[in-house]
Short mmCIF file of C-alpha atoms in Angstrom, two decimals:
data_model
loop_
_atom_site.label_atom_id
_atom_site.label_comp_id
_atom_site.label_asym_id
_atom_site.label_seq_id
_atom_site.Cartn_x
_atom_site.Cartn_y
_atom_site.Cartn_z
CA GLY A 1 -15.74 7.53 -5.26
CA GLN A 2 -12.73 8.60 -3.25
CA GLN A 3 -9.62 8.68 -5.36
CA LEU A 4 -6.15 10.09 -5.03
CA ASN A 5 -4.57 11.81 -8.00
CA GLN A 6 -0.83 11.61 -7.74
CA SER A 7 1.51 13.59 -9.97
CA PRO A 8 3.73 13.44 -11.78
CA GLN A 9 3.48 9.81 -12.88
CA SER A 10 7.21 9.67 -13.39
CA MET A 11 10.21 11.95 -13.05
CA PHE A 12 13.70 11.88 -14.53
CA ILE A 13 16.17 14.00 -12.62
CA GLN A 14 19.90 14.46 -12.14
CA GLU A 15 21.55 13.36 -8.94
CA GLY A 16 21.64 16.26 -6.50
CA GLU A 17 18.44 17.87 -7.75
CA ASP A 18 15.45 18.52 -5.55
CA VAL A 19 12.21 16.63 -6.20
CA SER A 20 8.61 17.60 -5.61
CA MET A 21 5.51 15.46 -6.02
CA ASN A 22 1.95 15.86 -4.87
CA CYS A 23 -1.32 14.15 -4.24
CA THR A 24 -4.81 15.62 -4.53
CA SER A 25 -8.34 14.47 -3.91
CA SER A 26 -11.86 15.82 -4.16
CA SER A 27 -12.53 14.44 -0.67
CA ILE A 28 -11.29 15.57 2.73
CA PHE A 29 -8.70 13.38 4.42
CA ASN A 30 -7.88 12.82 8.10
CA THR A 31 -4.44 11.39 7.55
CA TRP A 32 -1.86 11.52 4.78
CA LEU A 33 0.90 8.95 4.45
CA TRP A 34 3.84 8.80 2.08
CA TYR A 35 5.41 5.45 1.18
CA LYS A 36 8.37 4.37 -0.96
CA GLN A 37 8.45 1.05 -2.76
CA ASP A 38 11.60 -0.56 -4.09
CA PRO A 39 11.42 -3.30 -6.76
CA GLY A 40 10.27 -6.62 -5.34
CA GLU A 41 9.45 -5.17 -1.95
CA GLY A 42 6.41 -3.86 -0.16
CA PRO A 43 5.91 -0.13 0.40
CA VAL A 44 7.79 1.38 3.35
CA LEU A 45 6.32 4.26 5.33
CA LEU A 46 8.31 7.50 5.02
CA ILE A 47 6.18 10.18 6.65
CA ALA A 48 2.76 10.33 8.34
CA LEU A 49 0.75 13.58 8.61
CA TYR A 50 -2.24 14.10 10.90
CA LYS A 51 -3.20 17.79 10.92
CA ALA A 52 -4.03 20.34 8.25
CA GLY A 53 -0.99 22.50 7.63
CA GLU A 54 1.36 20.08 9.32
CA LEU A 55 4.88 20.05 7.89
CA THR A 56 7.05 17.07 8.78
CA SER A 57 10.59 16.14 7.82
CA ASN A 58 12.44 12.84 7.75
CA GLY A 59 16.04 13.49 6.78
CA ARG A 60 16.04 14.92 3.26
CA LEU A 61 12.30 14.31 2.92
CA THR A 62 9.67 16.89 3.80
CA ALA A 63 5.93 16.43 3.49
CA GLN A 64 2.99 18.71 4.18
CA PHE A 65 -0.69 18.15 4.91
CA GLY A 66 -2.56 20.69 2.80
CA ILE A 67 -4.64 23.38 4.47
CA THR A 68 -7.76 22.30 2.58
CA ARG A 69 -7.17 18.70 3.77
CA LYS A 70 -7.53 17.61 0.16
CA ASP A 71 -3.88 17.51 -0.81
CA SER A 72 -0.37 16.74 0.30
CA PHE A 73 3.09 17.11 -1.15
CA LEU A 74 6.42 15.39 -0.70
CA ASN A 75 9.77 17.05 -1.35
CA ILE A 76 13.13 15.32 -1.55
CA SER A 77 16.18 17.53 -1.35
CA ALA A 78 19.57 16.78 -2.91
CA SER A 79 18.53 13.47 -4.45
CA ILE A 80 20.88 10.50 -4.32
CA PRO A 81 20.82 7.23 -6.30
CA SER A 82 19.06 5.27 -3.55
CA ASP A 83 16.07 7.61 -3.84
CA VAL A 84 15.10 5.75 -7.00
CA GLY A 85 11.80 3.95 -6.59
CA ILE A 86 8.06 4.48 -6.58
CA TYR A 87 6.57 6.94 -4.13
CA PHE A 88 2.96 6.44 -3.08
CA CYS A 89 0.72 8.82 -1.27
CA ALA A 90 -2.02 7.27 0.83
CA GLY A 91 -4.75 8.77 2.92
CA GLN A 92 -7.56 8.04 5.28
CA PRO A 93 -10.72 9.78 4.01
CA LEU A 94 -12.86 11.61 6.52
CA PHE A 95 -15.79 9.34 5.70
CA GLY A 96 -13.86 6.24 4.78
CA ASN A 97 -14.65 3.81 7.59
CA ASP A 98 -11.00 3.59 8.64
CA LYS A 99 -10.01 2.72 5.11
CA ILE A 100 -6.72 3.93 3.64
CA ILE A 101 -6.53 4.41 -0.10
CA PHE A 102 -3.43 4.71 -2.24
CA GLY A 103 -2.49 6.85 -5.20
CA LYS A 104 -1.01 5.29 -8.33
CA GLY A 105 2.51 6.35 -7.48
CA THR A 106 5.27 8.59 -8.79
CA ARG A 107 8.17 6.70 -10.31
CA LEU A 108 11.47 8.49 -9.66
CA HIS A 109 14.42 7.91 -11.98
CA ILE A 110 17.86 9.43 -11.41
CA LEU A 111 20.02 9.96 -14.46
CA PRO A 112 23.71 9.12 -14.20
CA GLU B 1 11.86 -7.44 15.50
CA ALA B 2 10.72 -9.44 12.50
CA GLY B 3 8.59 -7.56 10.02
CA VAL B 4 5.53 -8.84 8.21
CA VAL B 5 6.45 -12.19 6.69
CA GLN B 6 4.79 -13.46 3.55
CA SER B 7 5.19 -16.66 1.61
CA PRO B 8 5.72 -17.71 -1.03
CA ARG B 9 7.55 -14.80 -2.68
CA TYR B 10 6.64 -15.98 -6.16
CA LYS B 11 3.99 -18.31 -7.53
CA ILE B 12 3.26 -19.33 -11.09
CA ILE B 13 0.12 -21.36 -11.72
CA GLU B 14 -2.11 -22.28 -14.59
CA LYS B 15 -5.53 -20.69 -14.81
CA LYS B 16 -8.32 -22.52 -13.01
CA GLN B 17 -5.89 -23.84 -10.41
CA PRO B 18 -6.16 -22.88 -6.73
CA VAL B 19 -3.51 -20.87 -4.93
CA ALA B 20 -2.95 -19.76 -1.35
CA PHE B 21 -0.82 -17.07 0.23
CA TRP B 22 0.29 -16.91 3.84
CA CYS B 23 1.02 -13.93 6.07
CA ASN B 24 2.50 -13.62 9.55
CA PRO B 25 2.00 -10.07 10.87
CA ILE B 26 4.15 -8.19 13.33
CA SER B 27 3.66 -9.53 16.83
CA GLY B 28 1.01 -7.57 18.68
CA HIS B 29 -0.52 -5.98 15.58
CA ASN B 30 -4.22 -6.68 15.81
CA THR B 31 -5.10 -5.29 12.41
CA LEU B 32 -4.15 -7.21 9.29
CA TYR B 33 -4.75 -6.24 5.68
CA TRP B 34 -4.54 -7.97 2.35
CA TYR B 35 -3.89 -5.71 -0.63
CA ARG B 36 -3.58 -6.44 -4.32
CA GLN B 37 -1.20 -4.39 -6.43
CA ASN B 38 -1.51 -4.55 -10.18
CA LEU B 39 1.42 -3.54 -12.36
CA GLY B 40 1.90 0.21 -12.36
CA GLN B 41 -0.80 0.79 -9.77
CA GLY B 42 -1.02 1.48 -6.08
CA PRO B 43 -2.16 -1.18 -3.62
CA GLU B 44 -5.91 -1.80 -3.40
CA LEU B 45 -7.50 -3.18 -0.27
CA LEU B 46 -9.04 -6.64 -0.46
CA ILE B 47 -9.84 -7.34 3.17
CA ARG B 48 -9.12 -5.98 6.65
CA TYR B 49 -9.12 -7.98 9.86
CA GLU B 50 -9.40 -6.76 13.43
CA ASN B 51 -8.10 -9.76 15.35
CA GLU B 52 -9.93 -12.71 13.80
CA GLU B 53 -12.89 -10.70 12.51
CA ALA B 54 -13.09 -9.52 8.91
CA VAL B 55 -14.35 -5.95 9.36
CA ASP B 56 -14.07 -4.83 5.74
CA ASP B 57 -14.24 -7.33 2.90
CA SER B 58 -16.27 -5.17 0.54
CA GLN B 59 -13.55 -5.26 -2.14
CA LEU B 60 -12.93 -9.01 -1.95
CA PRO B 61 -14.28 -10.90 -5.00
CA LYS B 62 -16.09 -13.49 -2.95
CA ASP B 63 -16.92 -15.80 -5.80
CA ARG B 64 -13.31 -16.94 -5.99
CA PHE B 65 -11.40 -15.31 -3.16
CA SER B 66 -11.49 -16.30 0.49
CA ALA B 67 -9.45 -15.39 3.51
CA GLU B 68 -9.14 -16.44 7.08
CA ARG B 69 -7.28 -15.34 10.16
CA LEU B 70 -7.63 -18.10 12.70
CA LYS B 71 -6.65 -17.14 16.26
CA GLY B 72 -6.18 -13.57 15.14
CA VAL B 73 -2.53 -13.96 14.14
CA ASP B 74 -1.52 -15.58 10.83
CA SER B 75 -3.71 -15.20 7.81
CA THR B 76 -4.19 -16.99 4.51
CA LEU B 77 -5.67 -15.66 1.30
CA LYS B 78 -6.94 -18.16 -1.23
CA ILE B 79 -8.02 -17.91 -4.84
CA GLN B 80 -9.99 -20.77 -6.36
CA PRO B 81 -10.05 -20.97 -9.30
CA ALA B 82 -7.44 -18.47 -10.44
CA GLU B 83 -7.99 -16.40 -13.58
CA LEU B 84 -5.49 -14.68 -15.84
CA GLY B 85 -6.53 -11.30 -14.46
CA ASP B 86 -5.52 -12.34 -10.96
CA SER B 87 -1.85 -11.91 -11.85
CA ALA B 88 -0.60 -9.26 -9.43
CA VAL B 89 1.41 -8.76 -6.27
CA TYR B 90 -0.52 -9.67 -3.14
CA LEU B 91 0.63 -7.62 -0.17
CA CYS B 92 -0.08 -8.28 3.47
CA ALA B 93 0.23 -5.47 6.00
CA SER B 94 -0.35 -5.07 9.70
CA SER B 95 -0.77 -2.15 12.05
CA LEU B 96 -1.18 -1.31 15.69
CA ASP B 97 -2.75 2.07 15.02
CA LEU B 98 -4.26 2.99 11.66
CA ARG B 99 -3.00 6.56 11.89
CA ALA B 100 0.57 5.35 12.27
CA GLY B 101 0.40 3.63 8.93
CA TYR B 102 0.92 0.06 7.99
CA THR B 103 3.95 -2.17 7.81
CA PHE B 104 3.90 -4.16 4.60
CA GLY B 105 5.40 -7.53 3.83
CA SER B 106 7.44 -8.08 0.69
CA GLY B 107 4.44 -9.51 -1.13
CA THR B 108 3.71 -12.59 -3.20
CA ARG B 109 4.00 -12.10 -6.94
CA LEU B 110 1.37 -14.28 -8.61
CA THR B 111 1.53 -15.09 -12.29
CA VAL B 112 -1.41 -16.96 -13.80
CA VAL B 113 -0.69 -18.49 -17.19
#
């Protein structure tokens, strides 16, 4: 079936470091979405990508829609404490009947 | 503008009891989704509504789960009877355009004991 493989599962970084995480699939996707979830809250949309090769920024966040349409990455520059949380990639498969599926998330920890 | 509102925030019930969750989507959002999120996992779709019609309920365990969206606005998700494995966060989301992504509510954390 269609699955998203998100990596890494978790990251421990120092404040100020850059972060990179990615999402891959064996299927082609029409849309890639990146969400952040804080404890006790629902996921919040960070960036939406619609075209292969598209590179989009939202403040210190940058995400790209892979050329093969089977992957996407999210970068966070100069991390700050409020970046802590779980980052989910999500995508709409080409043959998914308008369904959006989610990866298992990357848990970001920032060391004091 | 109010976001997606869910209630209750937390629910603890004994197994075999019924439970219901309520969702009020963003005004004007025709599409409403119920997701279940198990600990350490991403959300998994249970059911999707377009207005009052359930257009995708293929992942809804229909032996014990039911949902309705009367008048195409608010929605309720019910579990009867609940099992231990139903413990999870139940998220409601709504959207105007699928490609623009969803707006999620804060979820209902269900604990079945």
